[in-house]
Amino acid sequence: MIDLLLAQQPLAELILVNAILAYSQYIALRAGVFSLATAGLASIGAYTAAVLTVRWGVPMPLGLAAAALAGAAAGGLLALPLARLRGVFQAIATLAFVQIVLSLALYAEPLTGGAMGMNGLPRTVQGWHLLGVFALVLYLVFALSRGGVGRAFDTIRQEETVAVSLGIRVVRYHRLAFALSGAIAGLGGGVMAHRNYSLVPEDFGFPLLVSVLTFVVLGGRAAVLGPLAGAAVLTALPELARPLADYRLAVNGLLMVLFIVYLPHGVVDTVLLQARRLRLAARQRAGEVRA
């Protein structure tokens, strides 16, 4: 039994890494920002952590902190020109940002290794490190969702006009969402750099962009546990069903289409909605009986 659990440790670690990246996407979507920049922000964090560790021998904790700060800074700067865009224009602009970041990683060959990437990276992140980083991110998202910032995000996402009428400064909260999303993505990228033995620009291309978006769409865009559920299902499914492993991107895309059509709220949000309806129906029946 212990051997079986140990054999699944790499899968569990991969789920945690993907869940961290999914929470970056979750923060942006919850604030009503249609951002696809998570892959680019994660790339910035990953190369920041890898360069600091390999070139200058910076310890892993400081490398992760620098990765989060670099991601937050990039997200904050990205928000300046994009905070006033909406919908598909915001998505296209963030998609262009990802392409720019990947191009810079290719051009900065002396620092990043260019197309060949950085190889022979020391694996300094262990399973309990990943668990600690994930717990920190989950706590941050929980705390955020229960506070005024989470309520402001929800109001903006549901109806921006109402948010403005309530005095909520939409642009300011969009910038905050970009910065928080960047910090979490940078942290996730830093974890990837310290966990993987190599780092190439393709790691942060279109497949990762689609995957993190699918994690949130499948899991749920409102419930805090939604991204974790989506990352767990979509990461474990191809690994457990080995014949599907080579078709991960196609499976993710197909599942995203099916869930958008037949389960638009995602798994966790749908379960919570059904539970709420059942509780409401039970209360109404109890009220009718007492009456």
mmCIF file of C-alpha atoms in Angstrom:
data_model
loop_
_atom_site.group_PDB
_atom_site.id
_atom_site.type_symbol
_atom_site.label_atom_id
_atom_site.label_comp_id
_atom_site.label_asym_id
_atom_site.label_seq_id
_atom_site.Cartn_x
_atom_site.Cartn_y
_atom_site.Cartn_z
ATOM 1 C CA MET A 1 0.000 0.000 0.000
ATOM 2 C CA ILE A 2 2.820 2.381 0.896
ATOM 3 C CA ASP A 3 4.584 1.528 -2.368
ATOM 4 C CA LEU A 4 1.373 2.299 -4.273
ATOM 5 C CA LEU A 5 1.055 5.706 -2.578
ATOM 6 C CA LEU A 6 4.709 6.525 -3.253
ATOM 7 C CA ALA A 7 4.229 5.597 -6.905
ATOM 8 C CA GLN A 8 1.462 8.201 -7.159
ATOM 9 C CA GLN A 9 3.546 10.974 -5.584
ATOM 10 C CA PRO A 10 4.674 12.501 -8.929
ATOM 11 C CA LEU A 11 1.030 12.655 -10.032
ATOM 12 C CA ALA A 12 0.031 14.323 -6.754
ATOM 13 C CA GLU A 13 2.849 16.853 -7.154
ATOM 14 C CA LEU A 14 1.762 17.613 -10.715
ATOM 15 C CA ILE A 15 -1.807 18.164 -9.521
ATOM 16 C CA LEU A 16 -0.580 20.652 -6.912
ATOM 17 C CA VAL A 17 1.490 22.581 -9.474
ATOM 18 C CA ASN A 18 -1.429 22.711 -11.908
ATOM 19 C CA ALA A 19 -3.804 23.750 -9.123
ATOM 20 C CA ILE A 20 -1.531 26.682 -8.213
ATOM 21 C CA LEU A 21 -1.553 27.857 -11.834
ATOM 22 C CA ALA A 22 -5.323 27.302 -11.991
ATOM 23 C CA TYR A 23 -5.813 29.675 -9.032
ATOM 24 C CA SER A 24 -3.961 32.369 -10.961
ATOM 25 C CA GLN A 25 -6.508 31.998 -13.761
ATOM 26 C CA TYR A 26 -9.336 31.798 -11.198
ATOM 27 C CA ILE A 27 -8.463 35.165 -9.636
ATOM 28 C CA ALA A 28 -8.593 36.886 -13.013
ATOM 29 C CA LEU A 29 -11.879 35.275 -14.067
ATOM 30 C CA ARG A 30 -13.512 35.907 -10.686
ATOM 31 C CA ALA A 31 -12.821 39.627 -11.070
ATOM 32 C CA GLY A 32 -14.433 39.610 -14.495
ATOM 33 C CA VAL A 33 -11.070 39.852 -16.284
ATOM 34 C CA PHE A 34 -10.905 37.644 -19.360
ATOM 35 C CA SER A 35 -7.157 37.194 -19.076
ATOM 36 C CA LEU A 36 -5.172 34.448 -20.764
ATOM 37 C CA ALA A 37 -1.872 35.749 -19.424
ATOM 38 C CA THR A 38 -1.299 33.035 -16.806
ATOM 39 C CA ALA A 39 1.104 31.065 -19.023
ATOM 40 C CA GLY A 40 3.196 34.156 -19.749
ATOM 41 C CA LEU A 41 3.258 35.240 -16.102
ATOM 42 C CA ALA A 42 4.245 31.711 -15.049
ATOM 43 C CA SER A 43 7.054 31.824 -17.616
ATOM 44 C CA ILE A 44 8.377 35.045 -16.069
ATOM 45 C CA GLY A 45 8.329 33.476 -12.611
ATOM 46 C CA ALA A 46 9.948 30.252 -13.804
ATOM 47 C CA TYR A 47 12.840 31.938 -15.594
ATOM 48 C CA THR A 48 13.320 34.362 -12.697
ATOM 49 C CA ALA A 49 13.648 31.493 -10.212
ATOM 50 C CA ALA A 50 15.810 29.379 -12.537
ATOM 51 C CA VAL A 51 18.210 32.189 -13.450
ATOM 52 C CA LEU A 52 18.604 33.271 -9.822
ATOM 53 C CA THR A 53 19.301 29.690 -8.723
ATOM 54 C CA VAL A 54 21.541 28.560 -11.581
ATOM 55 C CA ARG A 55 23.426 31.770 -12.363
ATOM 56 C CA TRP A 56 23.729 33.305 -8.897
ATOM 57 C CA GLY A 57 23.125 30.422 -6.487
ATOM 58 C CA VAL A 58 20.140 32.024 -4.764
ATOM 59 C CA PRO A 59 18.423 29.639 -2.278
ATOM 60 C CA MET A 60 15.121 28.107 -3.343
ATOM 61 C CA PRO A 61 12.839 30.071 -0.920
ATOM 62 C CA LEU A 62 14.283 33.381 -2.085
ATOM 63 C CA GLY A 63 13.976 32.225 -5.693
ATOM 64 C CA LEU A 64 10.270 31.478 -5.192
ATOM 65 C CA ALA A 65 9.711 34.838 -3.486
ATOM 66 C CA ALA A 66 11.458 36.597 -6.372
ATOM 67 C CA ALA A 67 9.348 34.630 -8.864
ATOM 68 C CA ALA A 68 6.131 35.738 -7.131
ATOM 69 C CA LEU A 69 7.299 39.355 -7.034
ATOM 70 C CA ALA A 70 8.315 39.251 -10.702
ATOM 71 C CA GLY A 71 4.923 37.797 -11.634
ATOM 72 C CA ALA A 72 3.085 40.423 -9.557
ATOM 73 C CA ALA A 73 5.129 43.226 -11.112
ATOM 74 C CA ALA A 74 4.503 41.916 -14.614
ATOM 75 C CA GLY A 75 0.791 41.525 -13.872
ATOM 76 C CA GLY A 76 0.614 45.049 -12.436
ATOM 77 C CA LEU A 77 2.347 46.533 -15.463
ATOM 78 C CA LEU A 78 0.169 44.499 -17.819
ATOM 79 C CA ALA A 79 -2.922 45.856 -16.096
ATOM 80 C CA LEU A 80 -2.056 49.471 -16.927
ATOM 81 C CA PRO A 81 -2.828 49.253 -20.659
ATOM 82 C CA LEU A 82 -5.361 46.407 -20.387
ATOM 83 C CA ALA A 83 -7.574 47.380 -17.457
ATOM 84 C CA ARG A 84 -9.818 49.462 -19.690
ATOM 85 C CA LEU A 85 -10.277 46.704 -22.264
ATOM 86 C CA ARG A 86 -13.091 44.214 -21.943
ATOM 87 C CA GLY A 87 -14.094 40.774 -23.187
ATOM 88 C CA VAL A 88 -12.499 39.416 -26.326
ATOM 89 C CA PHE A 89 -10.205 42.443 -26.698
ATOM 90 C CA GLN A 90 -8.767 41.735 -23.241
ATOM 91 C CA ALA A 91 -8.283 38.070 -24.143
ATOM 92 C CA ILE A 92 -6.509 38.905 -27.422
ATOM 93 C CA ALA A 93 -4.242 41.420 -25.719
ATOM 94 C CA THR A 94 -3.221 38.954 -22.993
ATOM 95 C CA LEU A 95 -2.660 36.301 -25.671
ATOM 96 C CA ALA A 96 -0.280 38.721 -27.386
ATOM 97 C CA PHE A 97 1.445 39.264 -24.028
ATOM 98 C CA VAL A 98 2.113 35.512 -23.731
ATOM 99 C CA GLN A 99 3.611 35.468 -27.225
ATOM 100 C CA ILE A 100 5.836 38.459 -26.396
ATOM 101 C CA VAL A 101 7.120 36.789 -23.230
ATOM 102 C CA LEU A 102 7.894 33.549 -25.068
ATOM 103 C CA SER A 103 9.681 35.491 -27.818
ATOM 104 C CA LEU A 104 11.793 37.325 -25.249
ATOM 105 C CA ALA A 105 12.715 33.979 -23.668
ATOM 106 C CA LEU A 106 13.925 32.825 -27.084
ATOM 107 C CA TYR A 107 15.868 36.009 -27.836
ATOM 108 C CA ALA A 108 17.559 36.232 -24.416
ATOM 109 C CA GLU A 109 19.633 33.147 -25.144
ATOM 110 C CA PRO A 110 22.644 34.024 -22.947
ATOM 111 C CA LEU A 111 20.317 34.219 -19.956
ATOM 112 C CA THR A 112 17.543 31.720 -20.703
ATOM 113 C CA GLY A 113 19.248 29.289 -23.075
ATOM 114 C CA GLY A 114 16.964 30.340 -25.955
ATOM 115 C CA ALA A 115 15.194 27.529 -27.802
ATOM 116 C CA MET A 116 17.387 24.911 -26.096
ATOM 117 C CA GLY A 117 16.226 26.158 -22.701
ATOM 118 C CA MET A 118 17.921 25.661 -19.365
ATOM 119 C CA ASN A 119 18.900 22.068 -18.596
ATOM 120 C CA GLY A 120 20.316 20.328 -15.559
ATOM 121 C CA LEU A 121 18.311 22.423 -13.103
ATOM 122 C CA PRO A 122 18.685 21.226 -9.511
ATOM 123 C CA ARG A 123 15.483 19.734 -8.111
ATOM 124 C CA THR A 124 15.191 21.574 -4.827
ATOM 125 C CA VAL A 125 11.388 21.443 -4.407
ATOM 126 C CA GLN A 126 10.062 18.368 -2.628
ATOM 127 C CA GLY A 127 6.513 17.187 -2.099
ATOM 128 C CA TRP A 128 6.075 18.912 1.245
ATOM 129 C CA HIS A 129 7.345 22.169 -0.260
ATOM 130 C CA LEU A 130 4.661 21.923 -2.942
ATOM 131 C CA LEU A 131 2.031 21.184 -0.326
ATOM 132 C CA GLY A 132 3.109 24.231 1.674
ATOM 133 C CA VAL A 133 3.035 26.547 -1.341
ATOM 134 C CA PHE A 134 -0.364 25.212 -2.393
ATOM 135 C CA ALA A 135 -1.726 25.674 1.157
ATOM 136 C CA LEU A 136 -0.475 29.268 1.151
ATOM 137 C CA VAL A 137 -2.177 29.999 -2.176
ATOM 138 C CA LEU A 138 -5.402 28.303 -1.073
ATOM 139 C CA TYR A 139 -5.441 30.304 2.177
ATOM 140 C CA LEU A 140 -4.877 33.530 0.246
ATOM 141 C CA VAL A 141 -7.744 32.770 -2.131
ATOM 142 C CA PHE A 142 -10.064 31.739 0.742
ATOM 143 C CA ALA A 143 -9.248 34.907 2.688
ATOM 144 C CA LEU A 144 -9.742 37.000 -0.418
ATOM 145 C CA SER A 145 -13.099 35.428 -1.259
ATOM 146 C CA ARG A 146 -14.481 36.015 2.244
ATOM 147 C CA GLY A 147 -13.448 39.666 2.406
ATOM 148 C CA GLY A 148 -14.513 42.879 0.730
ATOM 149 C CA VAL A 149 -12.180 42.285 -2.204
ATOM 150 C CA GLY A 150 -13.918 38.996 -3.043
ATOM 151 C CA ARG A 151 -17.352 40.649 -2.853
ATOM 152 C CA ALA A 152 -16.150 43.468 -5.097
ATOM 153 C CA PHE A 153 -14.768 40.923 -7.575
ATOM 154 C CA ASP A 154 -18.105 39.066 -7.600
ATOM 155 C CA THR A 155 -20.089 42.248 -8.149
ATOM 156 C CA ILE A 156 -17.842 43.356 -11.011
ATOM 157 C CA ARG A 157 -18.028 39.920 -12.634
ATOM 158 C CA GLN A 158 -21.805 39.706 -12.412
ATOM 159 C CA GLU A 159 -22.627 43.260 -13.517
ATOM 160 C CA GLU A 160 -20.035 45.952 -13.956
ATOM 161 C CA THR A 161 -22.639 48.714 -14.248
ATOM 162 C CA VAL A 162 -24.064 47.814 -10.839
ATOM 163 C CA ALA A 163 -20.544 47.748 -9.384
ATOM 164 C CA VAL A 164 -19.910 51.280 -10.657
ATOM 165 C CA SER A 165 -23.225 52.479 -9.216
ATOM 166 C CA LEU A 166 -22.173 51.046 -5.822
ATOM 167 C CA GLY A 167 -18.989 53.073 -5.879
ATOM 168 C CA ILE A 168 -16.667 50.152 -6.668
ATOM 169 C CA ARG A 169 -13.634 51.339 -8.611
ATOM 170 C CA VAL A 170 -13.602 48.726 -11.350
ATOM 171 C CA VAL A 171 -10.257 49.675 -12.913
ATOM 172 C CA ARG A 172 -8.565 49.598 -9.517
ATOM 173 C CA TYR A 173 -9.887 46.095 -8.754
ATOM 174 C CA HIS A 174 -8.975 44.856 -12.213
ATOM 175 C CA ARG A 175 -5.411 46.026 -11.620
ATOM 176 C CA LEU A 176 -5.408 44.261 -8.252
ATOM 177 C CA ALA A 177 -6.674 41.074 -9.930
ATOM 178 C CA PHE A 178 -3.902 41.252 -12.532
ATOM 179 C CA ALA A 179 -1.250 41.714 -9.830
ATOM 180 C CA LEU A 180 -2.584 38.880 -7.644
ATOM 181 C CA SER A 181 -2.949 36.594 -10.651
ATOM 182 C CA GLY A 182 0.612 37.449 -11.650
ATOM 183 C CA ALA A 183 1.966 36.738 -8.159
ATOM 184 C CA ILE A 184 0.309 33.300 -8.025
ATOM 185 C CA ALA A 185 1.337 32.450 -11.601
ATOM 186 C CA GLY A 186 4.907 33.584 -10.905
ATOM 187 C CA LEU A 187 4.977 31.426 -7.791
ATOM 188 C CA GLY A 188 3.643 28.460 -9.786
ATOM 189 C CA GLY A 189 6.267 29.033 -12.453
ATOM 190 C CA GLY A 190 8.987 29.211 -9.820
ATOM 191 C CA VAL A 191 7.819 25.904 -8.389
ATOM 192 C CA MET A 192 7.942 24.373 -11.877
ATOM 193 C CA ALA A 193 11.515 25.614 -12.336
ATOM 194 C CA HIS A 194 12.650 24.130 -9.041
ATOM 195 C CA ARG A 195 10.769 20.862 -9.630
ATOM 196 C CA ASN A 196 11.660 20.158 -13.270
ATOM 197 C CA TYR A 197 15.142 19.369 -14.481
ATOM 198 C CA SER A 198 14.802 21.563 -17.561
ATOM 199 C CA LEU A 199 12.980 24.663 -18.682
ATOM 200 C CA VAL A 200 12.091 25.512 -22.298
ATOM 201 C CA PRO A 201 9.790 28.226 -23.716
ATOM 202 C CA GLU A 202 7.401 25.557 -25.069
ATOM 203 C CA ASP A 203 6.500 24.649 -21.492
ATOM 204 C CA PHE A 204 4.510 27.904 -21.317
ATOM 205 C CA GLY A 205 2.904 27.902 -24.734
ATOM 206 C CA PHE A 206 -0.604 27.225 -26.000
ATOM 207 C CA PRO A 207 -1.060 23.819 -24.245
ATOM 208 C CA LEU A 208 -0.493 25.342 -20.796
ATOM 209 C CA LEU A 209 -2.702 28.315 -21.648
ATOM 210 C CA VAL A 210 -5.577 26.008 -22.613
ATOM 211 C CA SER A 211 -4.994 23.680 -19.677
ATOM 212 C CA VAL A 212 -5.188 26.323 -16.924
ATOM 213 C CA LEU A 213 -8.317 27.791 -18.493
ATOM 214 C CA THR A 214 -9.896 24.331 -18.688
ATOM 215 C CA PHE A 215 -9.081 23.583 -15.040
ATOM 216 C CA VAL A 216 -11.180 26.566 -13.932
ATOM 217 C CA VAL A 217 -14.014 26.076 -16.448
ATOM 218 C CA LEU A 218 -14.387 22.415 -15.521
ATOM 219 C CA GLY A 219 -13.999 22.899 -11.763
ATOM 220 C CA GLY A 220 -15.999 26.084 -11.351
ATOM 221 C CA ARG A 221 -15.395 29.816 -11.595
ATOM 222 C CA ALA A 222 -17.049 30.909 -8.327
ATOM 223 C CA ALA A 223 -16.349 28.235 -5.686
ATOM 224 C CA VAL A 224 -12.858 28.391 -4.216
ATOM 225 C CA LEU A 225 -12.378 24.627 -4.514
ATOM 226 C CA GLY A 226 -13.365 24.643 -8.195
ATOM 227 C CA PRO A 227 -9.841 25.104 -9.661
ATOM 228 C CA LEU A 228 -8.469 22.358 -7.407
ATOM 229 C CA ALA A 229 -11.183 19.939 -8.553
ATOM 230 C CA GLY A 230 -10.611 20.821 -12.208
ATOM 231 C CA ALA A 231 -6.830 20.453 -11.934
ATOM 232 C CA ALA A 232 -7.161 17.135 -10.101
ATOM 233 C CA VAL A 233 -9.562 15.623 -12.648
ATOM 234 C CA LEU A 234 -7.831 16.831 -15.800
ATOM 235 C CA THR A 235 -4.339 16.017 -14.547
ATOM 236 C CA ALA A 236 -5.197 12.579 -13.220
ATOM 237 C CA LEU A 237 -7.430 11.472 -16.091
ATOM 238 C CA PRO A 238 -4.746 11.102 -18.813
ATOM 239 C CA GLU A 239 -2.228 9.765 -16.292
ATOM 240 C CA LEU A 240 -4.573 7.068 -15.020
ATOM 241 C CA ALA A 241 -5.802 6.249 -18.527
ATOM 242 C CA ARG A 242 -2.402 5.969 -20.182
ATOM 243 C CA PRO A 243 -3.736 5.693 -23.763
ATOM 244 C CA LEU A 244 -5.090 9.235 -23.360
ATOM 245 C CA ALA A 245 -1.809 10.717 -22.127
ATOM 246 C CA ASP A 246 -0.631 11.612 -25.637
ATOM 247 C CA TYR A 247 -3.911 13.358 -26.353
ATOM 248 C CA ARG A 248 -4.034 15.520 -23.219
ATOM 249 C CA LEU A 249 -4.661 18.768 -25.100
ATOM 250 C CA ALA A 250 -7.400 17.252 -27.265
ATOM 251 C CA VAL A 251 -9.058 15.731 -24.190
ATOM 252 C CA ASN A 252 -8.890 19.059 -22.359
ATOM 253 C CA GLY A 253 -10.385 20.920 -25.300
ATOM 254 C CA LEU A 254 -13.167 18.384 -25.761
ATOM 255 C CA LEU A 255 -14.022 18.418 -22.063
ATOM 256 C CA MET A 256 -14.073 22.225 -22.022
ATOM 257 C CA VAL A 257 -16.546 22.307 -24.914
ATOM 258 C CA LEU A 258 -18.761 19.658 -23.294
ATOM 259 C CA PHE A 259 -18.752 21.403 -19.926
ATOM 260 C CA ILE A 260 -19.479 24.821 -21.433
ATOM 261 C CA VAL A 261 -22.470 23.359 -23.289
ATOM 262 C CA TYR A 262 -23.886 20.954 -20.687
ATOM 263 C CA LEU A 263 -22.408 22.099 -17.339
ATOM 264 C CA PRO A 264 -21.561 25.795 -17.757
ATOM 265 C CA HIS A 265 -21.066 26.455 -14.028
ATOM 266 C CA GLY A 266 -18.469 23.704 -13.607
ATOM 267 C CA VAL A 267 -18.519 20.696 -11.287
ATOM 268 C CA VAL A 268 -18.156 22.310 -7.870
ATOM 269 C CA ASP A 269 -20.379 25.318 -8.593
ATOM 270 C CA THR A 270 -23.117 23.027 -9.966
ATOM 271 C CA VAL A 271 -22.978 20.765 -6.893
ATOM 272 C CA LEU A 272 -23.187 23.792 -4.568
ATOM 273 C CA LEU A 273 -26.097 25.253 -6.555
ATOM 274 C CA GLN A 274 -28.009 21.967 -6.401
ATOM 275 C CA ALA A 275 -27.338 21.641 -2.661
ATOM 276 C CA ARG A 276 -28.577 25.201 -2.119
ATOM 277 C CA ARG A 277 -31.754 24.490 -4.096
ATOM 278 C CA LEU A 278 -32.391 21.315 -2.109
ATOM 279 C CA ARG A 279 -31.948 23.165 1.198
ATOM 280 C CA LEU A 280 -34.290 25.925 0.025
ATOM 281 C CA ALA A 281 -36.889 23.376 -1.092
ATOM 282 C CA ALA A 282 -36.620 21.573 2.270
ATOM 283 C CA ARG A 283 -37.163 24.846 4.158
ATOM 284 C CA GLN A 284 -40.197 25.680 2.003
ATOM 285 C CA ARG A 285 -41.685 22.243 2.633
ATOM 286 C CA ALA A 286 -41.041 22.604 6.378
ATOM 287 C CA GLY A 287 -42.740 26.034 6.316
ATOM 288 C CA GLU A 288 -45.777 24.623 4.525
ATOM 289 C CA VAL A 289 -46.048 21.814 7.086
ATOM 290 C CA ARG A 290 -45.908 24.259 10.034
ATOM 291 C CA ALA A 291 -48.456 26.524 8.315
#
